[in-house]
Amino acid sequence: GAGVSQSPSNKVTEKGKDVELRCDPISGHTALYWYRQSLGQGLEFLIYFQGNSAPDKSGLPSDRFSAERTGGSVSTLTIQRTQQEDSAVYLCASSQDRNYGYTFGSGTRLTVV
Amino acid sequence: QKEVEQDPGPLSVPEGAIVSLNCTYSNSAFQYFMWYRQYSRKGPELLMYTYSSGNKEDGRFTAQVDKSSKYISLFIRDSQPSDSATYLCAFSYQTGANNLFFGTGTRLTVIP
């Protein structure tokens, strides 16, 4: 596609439920990133996928968070047993070379009630 | 000390003004310097990218990097209402960490 596509754009969930967020990167981009953006906190790195290499999971805040990338393309971020502090905008980005910046999607706004 | 410091604003200027946005950083290993613009309810988009100290110009935008002072700036000339957005600085290593390090963003409003 023309850009990075994320779905859903908004998600409201009850505390304790699991959620899945989807990212469809730009075709041909081998690198894919997930970030979290909270009010006044800036963008927090979560996880990085590069081709068929093992992902860099160093930014995942707890073991309730996991992500996978199938076939080197679409990625899913899963949050289990959601907590109120998980409320944030989850942004996905893709790039051909990390040092030249990314293209971001519009994000999924997650609200845990 | 945070690795990246950015004044959150908000900053309001009249149309046509010159805007100066700034970030300081503490990690001398940062080698790549970027500015992103983020409109409300959208993801950040890359505005400017630079590797070395000095100035880089692109239309009404000028990015300035001073590695000795660990200070970067973005200047917007002849600001327009369409420039109203949040501006984020971002940094990366040449090697090592895979991710970018972002400032918290400065919210800019250009008043017609």
PDB file of C-alpha atoms in Angstrom:
ATOM      1  CA  GLY A   1       0.000   0.000   0.000  1.00  0.00           C
ATOM      2  CA  ALA A   2       0.887   3.676  -0.129  1.00  0.00           C
ATOM      3  CA  GLY A   3       1.531   3.999   3.567  1.00  0.00           C
ATOM      4  CA  VAL A   4       1.621   2.150   6.860  1.00  0.00           C
ATOM      5  CA  SER A   5      -1.851   0.956   7.769  1.00  0.00           C
ATOM      6  CA  GLN A   6      -2.937   0.278  11.350  1.00  0.00           C
ATOM      7  CA  SER A   7      -6.142  -1.188  12.672  1.00  0.00           C
ATOM      8  CA  PRO A   8      -8.280  -0.585  14.568  1.00  0.00           C
ATOM      9  CA  SER A   9      -7.861   3.184  14.763  1.00  0.00           C
ATOM     10  CA  ASN A  10      -9.578   3.220  18.158  1.00  0.00           C
ATOM     11  CA  LYS A  11     -10.071   0.472  20.712  1.00  0.00           C
ATOM     12  CA  VAL A  12     -11.834   0.621  24.062  1.00  0.00           C
ATOM     13  CA  THR A  13     -11.418  -2.445  26.222  1.00  0.00           C
ATOM     14  CA  GLU A  14     -12.158  -3.513  29.758  1.00  0.00           C
ATOM     15  CA  LYS A  15      -9.344  -3.978  32.229  1.00  0.00           C
ATOM     16  CA  GLY A  16      -8.133  -7.565  32.164  1.00  0.00           C
ATOM     17  CA  LYS A  17      -9.109  -8.283  28.552  1.00  0.00           C
ATOM     18  CA  ASP A  18      -6.608  -9.109  25.802  1.00  0.00           C
ATOM     19  CA  VAL A  19      -6.249  -6.893  22.730  1.00  0.00           C
ATOM     20  CA  GLU A  20      -4.620  -7.324  19.329  1.00  0.00           C
ATOM     21  CA  LEU A  21      -3.374  -4.405  17.275  1.00  0.00           C
ATOM     22  CA  ARG A  22      -2.488  -4.829  13.612  1.00  0.00           C
ATOM     23  CA  CYS A  23       0.099  -3.145  11.400  1.00  0.00           C
ATOM     24  CA  ASP A  24       0.497  -3.474   7.635  1.00  0.00           C
ATOM     25  CA  PRO A  25       3.835  -1.879   6.634  1.00  0.00           C
ATOM     26  CA  ILE A  26       4.867  -0.332   3.336  1.00  0.00           C
ATOM     27  CA  SER A  27       5.576  -3.035   0.792  1.00  0.00           C
ATOM     28  CA  GLY A  28       9.298  -3.752   0.542  1.00  0.00           C
ATOM     29  CA  HIS A  29      10.202  -2.218   3.907  1.00  0.00           C
ATOM     30  CA  THR A  30      12.156  -4.832   5.804  1.00  0.00           C
ATOM     31  CA  ALA A  31      12.230  -3.043   9.160  1.00  0.00           C
ATOM     32  CA  LEU A  32       9.107  -2.699  11.319  1.00  0.00           C
ATOM     33  CA  TYR A  33       8.802  -0.957  14.678  1.00  0.00           C
ATOM     34  CA  TRP A  34       6.182  -0.585  17.385  1.00  0.00           C
ATOM     35  CA  TYR A  35       6.181   2.486  19.615  1.00  0.00           C
ATOM     36  CA  ARG A  36       3.854   3.677  22.345  1.00  0.00           C
ATOM     37  CA  GLN A  37       2.954   7.335  22.747  1.00  0.00           C
ATOM     38  CA  SER A  38       1.504   8.460  26.062  1.00  0.00           C
ATOM     39  CA  LEU A  39       0.457  11.997  26.926  1.00  0.00           C
ATOM     40  CA  GLY A  40       3.523  14.019  27.825  1.00  0.00           C
ATOM     41  CA  GLN A  41       5.789  10.981  27.627  1.00  0.00           C
ATOM     42  CA  GLY A  42       7.036  11.051  24.065  1.00  0.00           C
ATOM     43  CA  LEU A  43       7.449   7.947  21.957  1.00  0.00           C
ATOM     44  CA  GLU A  44       8.535   4.827  23.788  1.00  0.00           C
ATOM     45  CA  PHE A  45      10.178   2.070  21.751  1.00  0.00           C
ATOM     46  CA  LEU A  46       8.576  -1.361  22.154  1.00  0.00           C
ATOM     47  CA  ILE A  47       9.892  -3.822  19.563  1.00  0.00           C
ATOM     48  CA  TYR A  48      11.803  -3.990  16.254  1.00  0.00           C
ATOM     49  CA  PHE A  49      11.649  -6.558  13.453  1.00  0.00           C
ATOM     50  CA  GLN A  50      14.246  -6.734  10.682  1.00  0.00           C
ATOM     51  CA  GLY A  51      13.733  -9.271   7.911  1.00  0.00           C
ATOM     52  CA  ASN A  52      14.027 -12.816   9.194  1.00  0.00           C
ATOM     53  CA  SER A  53      16.248 -11.898  12.148  1.00  0.00           C
ATOM     54  CA  ALA A  54      15.186 -12.422  15.745  1.00  0.00           C
ATOM     55  CA  PRO A  55      13.210  -9.359  16.905  1.00  0.00           C
ATOM     56  CA  ASP A  56      14.636  -6.797  19.314  1.00  0.00           C
ATOM     57  CA  LYS A  57      12.183  -6.989  22.203  1.00  0.00           C
ATOM     58  CA  SER A  58      14.206  -4.811  24.569  1.00  0.00           C
ATOM     59  CA  GLY A  59      11.503  -2.135  24.838  1.00  0.00           C
ATOM     60  CA  LEU A  60       8.571  -4.338  25.823  1.00  0.00           C
ATOM     61  CA  PRO A  61       7.463  -3.118  29.271  1.00  0.00           C
ATOM     62  CA  SER A  62       6.261  -6.468  30.621  1.00  0.00           C
ATOM     63  CA  ASP A  63       5.599 -10.066  29.622  1.00  0.00           C
ATOM     64  CA  ARG A  64       1.976  -9.120  28.968  1.00  0.00           C
ATOM     65  CA  PHE A  65       3.192  -7.554  25.722  1.00  0.00           C
ATOM     66  CA  SER A  66       4.156  -9.648  22.705  1.00  0.00           C
ATOM     67  CA  ALA A  67       4.395  -9.130  18.972  1.00  0.00           C
ATOM     68  CA  GLU A  68       4.853 -11.204  15.880  1.00  0.00           C
ATOM     69  CA  ARG A  69       5.461 -10.514  12.248  1.00  0.00           C
ATOM     70  CA  THR A  70       4.244 -13.058   9.744  1.00  0.00           C
ATOM     71  CA  GLY A  71       5.912 -13.569   6.374  1.00  0.00           C
ATOM     72  CA  GLY A  72       8.063 -10.494   6.873  1.00  0.00           C
ATOM     73  CA  SER A  73       5.039  -8.257   6.390  1.00  0.00           C
ATOM     74  CA  VAL A  74       2.004  -7.806   8.655  1.00  0.00           C
ATOM     75  CA  SER A  75       2.648  -7.492  12.384  1.00  0.00           C
ATOM     76  CA  THR A  76       0.379  -7.975  15.371  1.00  0.00           C
ATOM     77  CA  LEU A  77       0.997  -6.492  18.822  1.00  0.00           C
ATOM     78  CA  THR A  78      -0.829  -8.348  21.577  1.00  0.00           C
ATOM     79  CA  ILE A  79      -1.426  -7.023  25.072  1.00  0.00           C
ATOM     80  CA  GLN A  80      -2.719  -9.577  27.539  1.00  0.00           C
ATOM     81  CA  ARG A  81      -4.673  -8.763  30.711  1.00  0.00           C
ATOM     82  CA  THR A  82      -4.769  -5.064  29.870  1.00  0.00           C
ATOM     83  CA  GLN A  83      -4.257  -2.505  32.629  1.00  0.00           C
ATOM     84  CA  GLN A  84      -5.298   1.137  32.738  1.00  0.00           C
ATOM     85  CA  GLU A  85      -1.688   2.244  32.366  1.00  0.00           C
ATOM     86  CA  ASP A  86      -1.646   0.534  28.963  1.00  0.00           C
ATOM     87  CA  SER A  87      -3.907   3.303  27.642  1.00  0.00           C
ATOM     88  CA  ALA A  88      -1.920   5.102  24.949  1.00  0.00           C
ATOM     89  CA  VAL A  89      -1.548   5.486  21.211  1.00  0.00           C
ATOM     90  CA  TYR A  90       0.305   2.534  19.710  1.00  0.00           C
ATOM     91  CA  LEU A  91       2.234   3.516  16.610  1.00  0.00           C
ATOM     92  CA  CYS A  92       3.718   1.235  14.005  1.00  0.00           C
ATOM     93  CA  ALA A  93       6.433   2.334  11.581  1.00  0.00           C
ATOM     94  CA  SER A  94       8.401   0.762   8.774  1.00  0.00           C
ATOM     95  CA  SER A  95      11.615   1.677   6.996  1.00  0.00           C
ATOM     96  CA  GLN A  96      14.178   0.473   4.499  1.00  0.00           C
ATOM     97  CA  ASP A  97      17.071   1.732   6.640  1.00  0.00           C
ATOM     98  CA  ARG A  98      16.637   2.706  10.294  1.00  0.00           C
ATOM     99  CA  ASN A  99      19.123   5.536  10.091  1.00  0.00           C
ATOM    100  CA  TYR A 100      17.081   7.403   7.504  1.00  0.00           C
ATOM    101  CA  GLY A 101      13.930   7.695   9.536  1.00  0.00           C
ATOM    102  CA  TYR A 102      10.666   5.839   9.440  1.00  0.00           C
ATOM    103  CA  THR A 103       7.196   6.108   7.969  1.00  0.00           C
ATOM    104  CA  PHE A 104       4.600   5.917  10.712  1.00  0.00           C
ATOM    105  CA  GLY A 105       1.021   4.776  10.609  1.00  0.00           C
ATOM    106  CA  SER A 106      -1.732   6.854  12.209  1.00  0.00           C
ATOM    107  CA  GLY A 107      -1.756   4.649  15.281  1.00  0.00           C
ATOM    108  CA  THR A 108      -4.266   2.761  17.374  1.00  0.00           C
ATOM    109  CA  ARG A 109      -5.687   4.739  20.282  1.00  0.00           C
ATOM    110  CA  LEU A 110      -6.175   2.216  23.097  1.00  0.00           C
ATOM    111  CA  THR A 111      -8.315   3.067  26.095  1.00  0.00           C
ATOM    112  CA  VAL A 112      -8.540   0.610  28.971  1.00  0.00           C
ATOM    113  CA  VAL A 113     -11.535   1.239  31.226  1.00  0.00           C
TER     114      VAL A 113
ATOM    115  CA  GLN B   1      19.195  13.239  33.279  1.00  0.00           C
ATOM    116  CA  LYS B   2      17.001  12.343  30.321  1.00  0.00           C
ATOM    117  CA  GLU B   3      18.824  11.476  27.107  1.00  0.00           C
ATOM    118  CA  VAL B   4      16.696  13.984  25.185  1.00  0.00           C
ATOM    119  CA  GLU B   5      15.156  17.203  26.498  1.00  0.00           C
ATOM    120  CA  GLN B   6      12.573  19.182  24.566  1.00  0.00           C
ATOM    121  CA  ASP B   7      10.409  22.060  25.790  1.00  0.00           C
ATOM    122  CA  PRO B   8       6.793  20.906  25.426  1.00  0.00           C
ATOM    123  CA  GLY B   9       5.471  24.428  24.842  1.00  0.00           C
ATOM    124  CA  PRO B  10       2.823  25.229  23.828  1.00  0.00           C
ATOM    125  CA  LEU B  11       4.221  27.831  21.471  1.00  0.00           C
ATOM    126  CA  SER B  12       1.921  30.313  19.706  1.00  0.00           C
ATOM    127  CA  VAL B  13       3.167  32.640  16.986  1.00  0.00           C
ATOM    128  CA  PRO B  14       1.512  34.912  14.409  1.00  0.00           C
ATOM    129  CA  GLU B  15       1.489  33.887  10.775  1.00  0.00           C
ATOM    130  CA  GLY B  16       4.714  34.881   9.028  1.00  0.00           C
ATOM    131  CA  ALA B  17       6.882  34.671  12.149  1.00  0.00           C
ATOM    132  CA  ILE B  18      10.144  32.768  12.357  1.00  0.00           C
ATOM    133  CA  VAL B  19       9.836  29.785  14.691  1.00  0.00           C
ATOM    134  CA  SER B  20      12.721  28.226  16.572  1.00  0.00           C
ATOM    135  CA  LEU B  21      12.358  24.753  18.085  1.00  0.00           C
ATOM    136  CA  ASN B  22      15.136  23.152  20.087  1.00  0.00           C
ATOM    137  CA  CYS B  23      16.317  19.928  21.687  1.00  0.00           C
ATOM    138  CA  THR B  24      19.287  19.078  23.843  1.00  0.00           C
ATOM    139  CA  TYR B  25      20.731  15.620  24.247  1.00  0.00           C
ATOM    140  CA  SER B  26      23.211  14.017  26.558  1.00  0.00           C
ATOM    141  CA  ASN B  27      24.485  11.020  24.587  1.00  0.00           C
ATOM    142  CA  SER B  28      27.483  11.904  22.442  1.00  0.00           C
ATOM    143  CA  ALA B  29      27.073   8.584  20.578  1.00  0.00           C
ATOM    144  CA  PHE B  30      24.047   9.935  18.725  1.00  0.00           C
ATOM    145  CA  GLN B  31      25.054  10.371  15.100  1.00  0.00           C
ATOM    146  CA  TYR B  32      21.775  10.897  13.229  1.00  0.00           C
ATOM    147  CA  PHE B  33      19.436  13.785  13.931  1.00  0.00           C
ATOM    148  CA  MET B  34      15.853  14.087  12.775  1.00  0.00           C
ATOM    149  CA  TRP B  35      12.791  16.265  13.103  1.00  0.00           C
ATOM    150  CA  TYR B  36       9.298  14.862  12.822  1.00  0.00           C
ATOM    151  CA  ARG B  37       6.012  16.727  12.520  1.00  0.00           C
ATOM    152  CA  GLN B  38       2.866  15.232  14.013  1.00  0.00           C
ATOM    153  CA  TYR B  39      -0.604  16.518  13.283  1.00  0.00           C
ATOM    154  CA  SER B  40      -3.412  15.735  15.689  1.00  0.00           C
ATOM    155  CA  ARG B  41      -4.601  12.130  15.483  1.00  0.00           C
ATOM    156  CA  LYS B  42      -1.869  11.254  12.973  1.00  0.00           C
ATOM    157  CA  GLY B  43       1.480   9.510  13.166  1.00  0.00           C
ATOM    158  CA  PRO B  44       4.723  11.517  13.054  1.00  0.00           C
ATOM    159  CA  GLU B  45       6.111  12.297   9.588  1.00  0.00           C
ATOM    160  CA  LEU B  46       9.784  12.856   8.859  1.00  0.00           C
ATOM    161  CA  LEU B  47      10.577  16.519   8.098  1.00  0.00           C
ATOM    162  CA  MET B  48      14.325  16.812   8.212  1.00  0.00           C
ATOM    163  CA  TYR B  49      17.214  14.420   8.549  1.00  0.00           C
ATOM    164  CA  THR B  50      20.884  15.218   9.061  1.00  0.00           C
ATOM    165  CA  TYR B  51      24.061  13.423   9.981  1.00  0.00           C
ATOM    166  CA  SER B  52      26.679  16.082  10.613  1.00  0.00           C
ATOM    167  CA  SER B  53      27.032  19.335  12.489  1.00  0.00           C
ATOM    168  CA  GLY B  54      25.956  22.451  10.607  1.00  0.00           C
ATOM    169  CA  ASN B  55      22.843  23.574   8.786  1.00  0.00           C
ATOM    170  CA  LYS B  56      20.564  21.816   6.352  1.00  0.00           C
ATOM    171  CA  GLU B  57      17.872  23.745   4.515  1.00  0.00           C
ATOM    172  CA  ASP B  58      14.704  22.482   2.837  1.00  0.00           C
ATOM    173  CA  GLY B  59      12.310  25.177   1.691  1.00  0.00           C
ATOM    174  CA  ARG B  60      11.106  27.123   4.705  1.00  0.00           C
ATOM    175  CA  PHE B  61      12.743  24.662   7.117  1.00  0.00           C
ATOM    176  CA  THR B  62      16.326  24.724   8.389  1.00  0.00           C
ATOM    177  CA  ALA B  63      17.773  22.077  10.685  1.00  0.00           C
ATOM    178  CA  GLN B  64      20.827  23.009  12.705  1.00  0.00           C
ATOM    179  CA  VAL B  65      23.072  20.622  14.633  1.00  0.00           C
ATOM    180  CA  ASP B  66      25.768  21.599  17.123  1.00  0.00           C
ATOM    181  CA  LYS B  67      27.420  18.383  18.272  1.00  0.00           C
ATOM    182  CA  SER B  68      29.864  20.167  20.562  1.00  0.00           C
ATOM    183  CA  SER B  69      26.972  21.643  22.565  1.00  0.00           C
ATOM    184  CA  LYS B  70      24.687  18.623  22.039  1.00  0.00           C
ATOM    185  CA  TYR B  71      22.000  20.933  20.756  1.00  0.00           C
ATOM    186  CA  ILE B  72      19.773  20.768  17.690  1.00  0.00           C
ATOM    187  CA  SER B  73      17.309  23.275  16.319  1.00  0.00           C
ATOM    188  CA  LEU B  74      14.597  23.498  13.705  1.00  0.00           C
ATOM    189  CA  PHE B  75      13.791  26.901  12.223  1.00  0.00           C
ATOM    190  CA  ILE B  76      10.594  27.580  10.304  1.00  0.00           C
ATOM    191  CA  ARG B  77      10.550  30.740   8.197  1.00  0.00           C
ATOM    192  CA  ASP B  78       7.359  32.518   7.129  1.00  0.00           C
ATOM    193  CA  SER B  79       5.290  30.229   9.349  1.00  0.00           C
ATOM    194  CA  GLN B  80       1.843  29.247   8.097  1.00  0.00           C
ATOM    195  CA  PRO B  81      -1.286  28.044   9.936  1.00  0.00           C
ATOM    196  CA  SER B  82      -0.694  24.667   8.262  1.00  0.00           C
ATOM    197  CA  ASP B  83       2.540  24.410  10.277  1.00  0.00           C
ATOM    198  CA  SER B  84       0.460  24.083  13.457  1.00  0.00           C
ATOM    199  CA  ALA B  85       1.426  20.674  14.807  1.00  0.00           C
ATOM    200  CA  THR B  86       3.646  18.978  17.363  1.00  0.00           C
ATOM    201  CA  TYR B  87       7.312  18.819  16.405  1.00  0.00           C
ATOM    202  CA  LEU B  88       9.472  15.984  17.728  1.00  0.00           C
ATOM    203  CA  CYS B  89      13.229  15.707  17.602  1.00  0.00           C
ATOM    204  CA  ALA B  90      14.722  12.238  17.230  1.00  0.00           C
ATOM    205  CA  PHE B  91      18.166  10.718  17.430  1.00  0.00           C
ATOM    206  CA  SER B  92      19.858   7.453  16.632  1.00  0.00           C
ATOM    207  CA  TYR B  93      23.187   5.711  16.975  1.00  0.00           C
ATOM    208  CA  GLN B  94      25.227   4.746  13.944  1.00  0.00           C
ATOM    209  CA  THR B  95      25.449   1.233  15.327  1.00  0.00           C
ATOM    210  CA  GLY B  96      24.011  -0.487  18.342  1.00  0.00           C
ATOM    211  CA  ALA B  97      20.460   0.275  19.421  1.00  0.00           C
ATOM    212  CA  ASN B  98      17.879  -0.350  16.728  1.00  0.00           C
ATOM    213  CA  ASN B  99      15.426   2.312  17.775  1.00  0.00           C
ATOM    214  CA  LEU B 100      15.196   6.089  17.571  1.00  0.00           C
ATOM    215  CA  PHE B 101      15.175   8.202  20.721  1.00  0.00           C
ATOM    216  CA  PHE B 102      12.485  10.865  20.664  1.00  0.00           C
ATOM    217  CA  GLY B 103      11.885  14.110  22.472  1.00  0.00           C
ATOM    218  CA  THR B 104       8.467  14.642  24.022  1.00  0.00           C
ATOM    219  CA  GLY B 105       7.496  17.150  21.329  1.00  0.00           C
ATOM    220  CA  THR B 106       6.752  20.873  21.163  1.00  0.00           C
ATOM    221  CA  ARG B 107       3.214  21.901  20.287  1.00  0.00           C
ATOM    222  CA  LEU B 108       3.164  24.827  17.852  1.00  0.00           C
ATOM    223  CA  THR B 109       0.179  26.958  16.878  1.00  0.00           C
ATOM    224  CA  VAL B 110       0.475  29.516  14.071  1.00  0.00           C
ATOM    225  CA  ILE B 111      -2.262  32.091  14.364  1.00  0.00           C
ATOM    226  CA  PRO B 112      -3.658  33.553  11.110  1.00  0.00           C
TER     227      PRO B 112
END
